[in-house]
Amino acid sequence: MIGKKKKEPPPSNGNEASILEMAKFYFLNSKYNEAIAEFKKALAINPGNAEAYYNLGLIHENRNNTDEAKDMYEKALAIDPDYKLAKDHLNKLIGIQKKI
Amino acid sequence: MKKRQFAVIGLGTFGSSVARELASKNAQVLAIDTVEEKVKDITPYITQAVVADATEEKVLRSLGISDIDCAIVAIGQSMESSIMITLLLKELGVKSIIVKSVSDLHSKIVAKLGADRVIFPEYEMAKKLAESLVSPNILEEIELSQEFNIVEMVAPKNFWGKSIRESEIRANFKVDVIAIKRHSPTITDEGQSDIKEEIAIAPGGEFEIRENDIMVLVGKETDLDHLKEI
């Protein structure tokens, strides 16, 4: 069933972890503009936050903005080369299929 | 049900990929190449792989090629070998012969020799790439016939928030919506964000088209082209 769920956002006290939590809440509720703003806030505090880049990649991928999504996944992988989900999504977008 | 038997002749990137994909779908696959290393590489993945020169009739006979349901001639480097093998396979009564072509002339010759299907991957990929560059909203295009295509495209802005009926896509563009794909945010078992793809097959007239949806459409190429322009 294709649908949306709605909840209240978690309280934010302005630190990186709570901003990230808030951003993911917006993402899960398909409030992508709000989620982008929060992920960017998290990156302003810590530019080395691979998870924030990965999530921004997901939002762009959801919006069919392939180039931007690839850019974000690449940034996540530059920070954490073992970020499996980022690698899987990037490979999918580039067109690299998993070998049997 | 009896497993279908395939022969793949020529184990370059294309041939070995076809052989492995067929084997992964439980088909029986016989792979042939003159290069020992290529045969060795594919051996663990398929039914049987042999080092042999398929341009020799006695070799093909000894491998029982006549019993094969479908042979794929995937030789890219030597057009001469590809043509000879196609001729031999035809003479030996292989039921279906597919040839990977490297040029227009190659395609014409093997078609005249009786190839059941000629594929030209470079040309097909180039066509797809050009189409995707010109129309970035087109994600995939499959040719059903000379006239009809299936197209996967990002839902145009004018349709967002409208039902399929309200979009008047059929009346205005003469194309049918056969599926709508939608990505939804989700959380993995490990607590990571991810996206999952949901697909509505043959959606009814009341189905609402949303922003970021991907529509799978079927229609005449000319009608689909009109839709790409909006």
Coordinates of C-alpha atoms in Angstrom, one line a residue:
Chain A
M1 CA 0.0 0.0 0.0
I2 CA 1.5 3.3 -1.0
G3 CA 0.8 5.9 1.7
K4 CA 2.3 8.4 4.2
K5 CA 2.6 8.4 7.9
K6 CA 2.4 11.5 10.0
K7 CA 3.9 12.1 13.5
E8 CA 5.1 15.0 15.5
P9 CA 8.8 15.9 15.0
P10 CA 11.2 15.1 17.9
P11 CA 12.4 18.1 20.0
S12 CA 15.7 19.5 18.9
N13 CA 18.3 21.0 21.2
G14 CA 20.6 22.1 18.5
N15 CA 23.3 19.5 18.7
E16 CA 24.4 17.3 15.8
A17 CA 22.7 14.1 17.0
S18 CA 19.3 15.7 17.7
I19 CA 19.4 17.6 14.4
L20 CA 20.1 14.4 12.6
E21 CA 17.3 12.7 14.4
M22 CA 14.9 15.5 13.4
A23 CA 16.2 15.4 9.8
K24 CA 15.5 11.6 9.6
F25 CA 12.1 12.2 11.0
Y26 CA 11.3 14.6 8.2
F27 CA 12.8 12.3 5.7
L28 CA 10.6 9.4 6.9
N29 CA 7.5 11.6 6.6
S30 CA 8.5 12.6 3.1
K31 CA 9.0 16.2 4.2
Y32 CA 12.0 16.5 2.0
N33 CA 12.6 20.2 2.0
E34 CA 12.6 20.3 5.8
A35 CA 14.8 17.2 5.9
I36 CA 17.3 18.8 3.6
A37 CA 17.5 21.9 5.8
E38 CA 18.1 19.8 8.9
F39 CA 20.8 17.6 7.2
K40 CA 22.5 20.7 6.0
K41 CA 22.5 22.0 9.6
A42 CA 24.1 18.8 10.8
L43 CA 26.8 19.2 8.1
A44 CA 27.4 22.7 9.1
I45 CA 28.2 21.5 12.6
N46 CA 30.2 18.4 11.4
P47 CA 31.2 18.4 7.7
G48 CA 32.4 14.9 8.2
N49 CA 29.0 13.4 8.8
A50 CA 28.7 10.7 6.2
E51 CA 25.2 9.7 7.3
A52 CA 23.9 13.2 6.5
Y53 CA 25.4 13.0 3.0
Y54 CA 23.9 9.6 2.5
N55 CA 20.5 10.7 3.5
L56 CA 20.7 13.7 1.2
G57 CA 21.6 11.2 -1.5
L58 CA 18.4 9.3 -0.7
I59 CA 16.3 12.4 -1.0
H60 CA 17.7 13.3 -4.3
E61 CA 17.3 9.8 -5.5
N62 CA 13.7 9.8 -4.4
R63 CA 13.2 13.0 -6.4
N64 CA 14.8 11.3 -9.5
N65 CA 17.7 13.9 -9.3
T66 CA 20.3 11.3 -10.2
D67 CA 23.4 13.5 -10.6
E68 CA 22.8 15.2 -7.2
A69 CA 22.2 11.8 -5.6
K70 CA 25.4 10.4 -6.9
D71 CA 27.3 13.5 -5.7
M72 CA 26.0 13.0 -2.2
Y73 CA 26.7 9.3 -2.1
E74 CA 30.2 10.0 -3.3
K75 CA 30.7 12.5 -0.5
A76 CA 29.5 10.0 2.0
L77 CA 31.9 7.4 0.7
A78 CA 34.8 9.8 0.6
I79 CA 34.2 10.2 4.4
D80 CA 33.4 6.5 5.0
P81 CA 34.6 4.2 2.2
D82 CA 32.9 1.2 3.9
Y83 CA 29.4 2.8 3.9
K84 CA 27.7 -0.2 2.3
L85 CA 24.3 1.4 1.7
A86 CA 25.8 4.5 0.1
K87 CA 28.0 2.2 -2.1
D88 CA 24.9 0.1 -3.1
H89 CA 22.9 3.1 -4.1
L90 CA 25.7 4.7 -6.0
N91 CA 26.4 1.5 -7.9
K92 CA 22.7 1.2 -8.8
L93 CA 22.6 4.8 -10.1
I94 CA 25.8 4.4 -12.1
G95 CA 24.4 1.2 -13.6
I96 CA 26.8 -1.3 -12.1
Q97 CA 24.9 -4.5 -11.5
K98 CA 25.9 -7.0 -8.8
K99 CA 27.8 -9.9 -10.3
I100 CA 26.1 -13.3 -9.9
Chain B
M1 CA 9.7 -29.2 -17.2
K2 CA 12.8 -29.9 -19.3
K3 CA 15.5 -27.4 -18.9
R4 CA 16.3 -25.4 -22.0
Q5 CA 19.7 -25.9 -23.4
F6 CA 21.8 -23.0 -24.7
A7 CA 25.2 -22.8 -26.3
V8 CA 27.2 -19.6 -26.0
I9 CA 30.1 -19.3 -28.5
G10 CA 32.6 -16.7 -27.7
L11 CA 33.3 -15.8 -24.1
G12 CA 34.1 -12.1 -24.2
T13 CA 32.3 -9.7 -21.8
F14 CA 29.1 -10.1 -23.6
G15 CA 29.2 -13.9 -24.1
S16 CA 30.3 -14.7 -20.6
S17 CA 27.6 -12.4 -19.1
V18 CA 24.9 -14.0 -21.2
A19 CA 26.2 -17.5 -20.2
R20 CA 26.2 -16.6 -16.5
E21 CA 22.8 -15.0 -16.6
L22 CA 21.3 -18.0 -18.3
A23 CA 22.9 -20.4 -15.8
S24 CA 21.6 -18.3 -12.9
K25 CA 18.1 -18.8 -14.4
N26 CA 18.6 -22.6 -14.2
A27 CA 19.2 -23.1 -17.9
Q28 CA 21.7 -25.6 -19.1
V29 CA 24.6 -23.8 -20.7
L30 CA 27.4 -25.0 -22.9
A31 CA 30.1 -22.4 -23.4
I32 CA 32.8 -22.6 -26.1
D33 CA 35.9 -20.5 -26.6
T34 CA 39.3 -21.0 -28.1
V35 CA 41.0 -19.2 -25.1
E36 CA 41.6 -21.6 -22.2
E37 CA 41.7 -18.9 -19.6
K38 CA 38.2 -17.6 -20.5
V39 CA 36.8 -21.2 -20.4
K40 CA 38.5 -21.7 -17.0
D41 CA 37.0 -18.5 -15.6
I42 CA 33.4 -19.4 -16.5
T43 CA 33.5 -23.1 -15.6
P44 CA 32.3 -22.8 -12.0
Y45 CA 29.2 -21.0 -13.1
I46 CA 27.7 -23.0 -15.9
T47 CA 26.9 -26.6 -17.0
Q48 CA 29.8 -27.2 -19.3
A49 CA 32.6 -25.1 -20.7
V50 CA 35.0 -26.3 -23.4
V51 CA 38.1 -25.1 -25.2
A52 CA 37.3 -25.6 -28.8
D53 CA 37.3 -24.0 -32.3
A54 CA 33.6 -23.7 -33.2
T55 CA 34.5 -22.9 -36.8
E56 CA 35.1 -26.6 -37.3
E57 CA 32.0 -28.6 -38.1
K58 CA 33.4 -31.8 -36.5
V59 CA 33.9 -30.0 -33.2
L60 CA 30.3 -28.7 -33.2
R61 CA 29.0 -32.2 -34.1
S62 CA 31.1 -33.8 -31.3
L63 CA 29.6 -31.4 -28.8
G64 CA 26.1 -32.4 -29.8
I65 CA 25.2 -28.9 -30.9
S66 CA 22.2 -30.1 -33.0
D67 CA 20.4 -30.8 -29.7
I68 CA 20.7 -27.3 -28.4
D69 CA 17.6 -25.2 -28.2
C70 CA 19.3 -21.9 -28.8
A71 CA 22.9 -20.9 -29.8
I72 CA 24.3 -17.5 -29.1
V73 CA 27.2 -16.5 -31.4
A74 CA 29.0 -13.8 -29.3
I75 CA 32.2 -13.4 -31.2
G76 CA 33.1 -9.8 -31.4
Q77 CA 36.6 -9.8 -32.9
S78 CA 36.4 -11.9 -36.0
M79 CA 33.4 -11.3 -38.3
E80 CA 34.6 -14.2 -40.5
S81 CA 34.5 -16.7 -37.6
S82 CA 31.0 -15.4 -36.5
I83 CA 29.7 -15.9 -40.1
M84 CA 31.2 -19.3 -40.5
I85 CA 29.8 -20.5 -37.1
T86 CA 26.4 -19.1 -38.0
L87 CA 26.4 -21.0 -41.2
L88 CA 27.5 -24.3 -39.5
L89 CA 24.9 -24.0 -36.8
K90 CA 22.2 -23.5 -39.4
E91 CA 23.4 -26.5 -41.4
L92 CA 23.5 -28.6 -38.2
G93 CA 19.9 -27.8 -37.5
V94 CA 20.1 -25.7 -34.3
K95 CA 16.6 -24.5 -33.6
S96 CA 17.3 -20.9 -32.8
I97 CA 20.4 -18.9 -33.6
I98 CA 21.2 -15.5 -32.1
V99 CA 24.2 -13.5 -33.4
K100 CA 25.9 -10.6 -31.8
S101 CA 26.7 -8.3 -34.7
V102 CA 29.6 -5.8 -34.9
S103 CA 28.5 -3.9 -38.0
D104 CA 25.6 -3.4 -40.4
L105 CA 27.3 -5.6 -43.0
H106 CA 27.7 -8.3 -40.4
S107 CA 24.0 -8.1 -39.5
K108 CA 23.0 -8.4 -43.1
I109 CA 25.1 -11.4 -43.8
V110 CA 24.1 -13.4 -40.8
A111 CA 20.5 -12.5 -41.4
K112 CA 20.8 -13.9 -44.9
L113 CA 22.4 -17.0 -43.5
G114 CA 19.3 -17.6 -41.4
A115 CA 20.1 -16.1 -38.0
D116 CA 16.8 -15.9 -36.1
R117 CA 17.8 -12.8 -34.3
V118 CA 20.7 -10.3 -34.7
I119 CA 21.6 -8.0 -31.9
F120 CA 23.9 -5.0 -32.1
P121 CA 24.5 -4.1 -28.4
E122 CA 26.7 -1.1 -29.2
Y123 CA 24.1 0.5 -31.4
E124 CA 21.3 -0.3 -29.0
M125 CA 23.2 1.2 -26.1
A126 CA 24.1 4.2 -28.1
K127 CA 20.5 4.8 -29.0
K128 CA 19.4 4.5 -25.4
L129 CA 22.2 6.8 -24.2
A130 CA 21.4 9.4 -26.7
E131 CA 17.7 9.2 -25.8
S132 CA 18.4 9.6 -22.1
L133 CA 20.7 12.6 -22.7
V134 CA 18.1 14.4 -24.9
S135 CA 15.2 13.5 -22.6
P136 CA 16.6 13.2 -19.0
N137 CA 13.1 12.4 -17.7
I138 CA 13.1 9.1 -19.7
L139 CA 14.6 6.4 -17.6
E140 CA 14.0 3.4 -19.8
E141 CA 12.6 2.8 -23.3
I142 CA 11.8 -0.6 -24.7
E143 CA 10.8 -1.1 -28.3
L144 CA 7.8 -3.4 -28.5
S145 CA 7.4 -3.2 -32.3
Q146 CA 8.3 -0.7 -35.0
E147 CA 5.4 1.4 -33.9
F148 CA 4.9 0.8 -30.2
N149 CA 7.2 1.4 -27.2
I150 CA 7.1 1.1 -23.5
V151 CA 8.6 4.1 -21.7
E152 CA 9.5 4.6 -18.1
M153 CA 9.4 8.3 -17.3
V154 CA 9.3 10.7 -14.4
A155 CA 5.7 11.9 -14.0
P156 CA 5.4 15.4 -15.6
K157 CA 4.6 18.2 -13.2
N158 CA 1.2 18.9 -14.8
F159 CA 0.0 15.5 -13.6
W160 CA 1.1 15.8 -9.9
G161 CA -1.9 15.5 -7.6
K162 CA -4.2 14.4 -10.3
S163 CA -5.8 11.0 -10.8
I164 CA -4.9 9.1 -13.9
R165 CA -8.4 9.9 -15.2
E166 CA -8.0 13.6 -14.3
S167 CA -4.7 13.7 -16.1
E168 CA -6.5 12.8 -19.3
I169 CA -3.3 11.1 -20.5
R170 CA -5.2 8.6 -22.6
A171 CA -7.5 11.2 -24.2
N172 CA -4.8 13.7 -24.9
F173 CA -1.7 11.6 -25.6
K174 CA -3.3 8.2 -26.6
V175 CA -1.0 6.3 -24.2
D176 CA -1.8 3.9 -21.4
V177 CA -0.4 3.8 -17.9
I178 CA 0.6 0.2 -17.2
A179 CA 2.4 0.8 -13.9
I180 CA 3.4 3.5 -11.4
K181 CA 6.6 3.2 -9.4
R182 CA 6.9 5.1 -6.2
H183 CA 9.9 5.4 -3.9
S184 CA 9.1 5.6 -0.2
P185 CA 11.4 6.4 2.7
T186 CA 11.9 3.5 5.1
I187 CA 14.2 2.3 7.9
T188 CA 16.3 -0.8 7.6
D189 CA 16.5 -3.5 10.4
E190 CA 19.8 -1.9 11.4
G191 CA 18.1 1.5 11.9
Q192 CA 19.5 3.1 8.7
S193 CA 17.4 5.3 6.4
D194 CA 16.7 3.8 3.0
I195 CA 14.2 3.9 0.2
K196 CA 11.9 1.2 -0.9
E197 CA 10.3 0.9 -4.3
E198 CA 6.6 0.2 -4.5
I199 CA 4.9 -0.5 -7.7
A200 CA 1.2 -0.3 -8.7
I201 CA 0.5 -2.5 -11.7
A202 CA -2.3 -1.5 -14.0
P203 CA -3.4 1.3 -11.7
G204 CA -7.1 2.3 -12.0
G205 CA -8.4 5.6 -13.2
E206 CA -8.7 6.9 -9.6
F207 CA -5.0 6.3 -8.8
E208 CA -3.4 9.6 -7.8
I209 CA -0.1 10.5 -9.6
R210 CA 2.3 12.2 -7.2
E211 CA 5.5 14.2 -7.4
N212 CA 8.5 12.0 -8.0
D213 CA 6.4 9.1 -9.3
I214 CA 7.7 7.1 -12.2
M215 CA 5.2 6.2 -14.8
V216 CA 5.5 3.2 -17.1
L217 CA 3.6 3.9 -20.3
V218 CA 2.8 2.0 -23.4
G219 CA 1.8 3.7 -26.7
K220 CA 2.9 4.7 -30.2
E221 CA 6.4 6.1 -30.3
T222 CA 5.0 9.3 -31.9
D223 CA 2.4 9.8 -29.1
L224 CA 5.0 9.1 -26.4
D225 CA 7.3 11.7 -28.0
H226 CA 4.5 14.3 -27.5
L227 CA 4.3 13.4 -23.9
K228 CA 8.1 13.7 -23.4
E229 CA 7.9 17.3 -24.6
I230 CA 5.5 18.6 -21.9

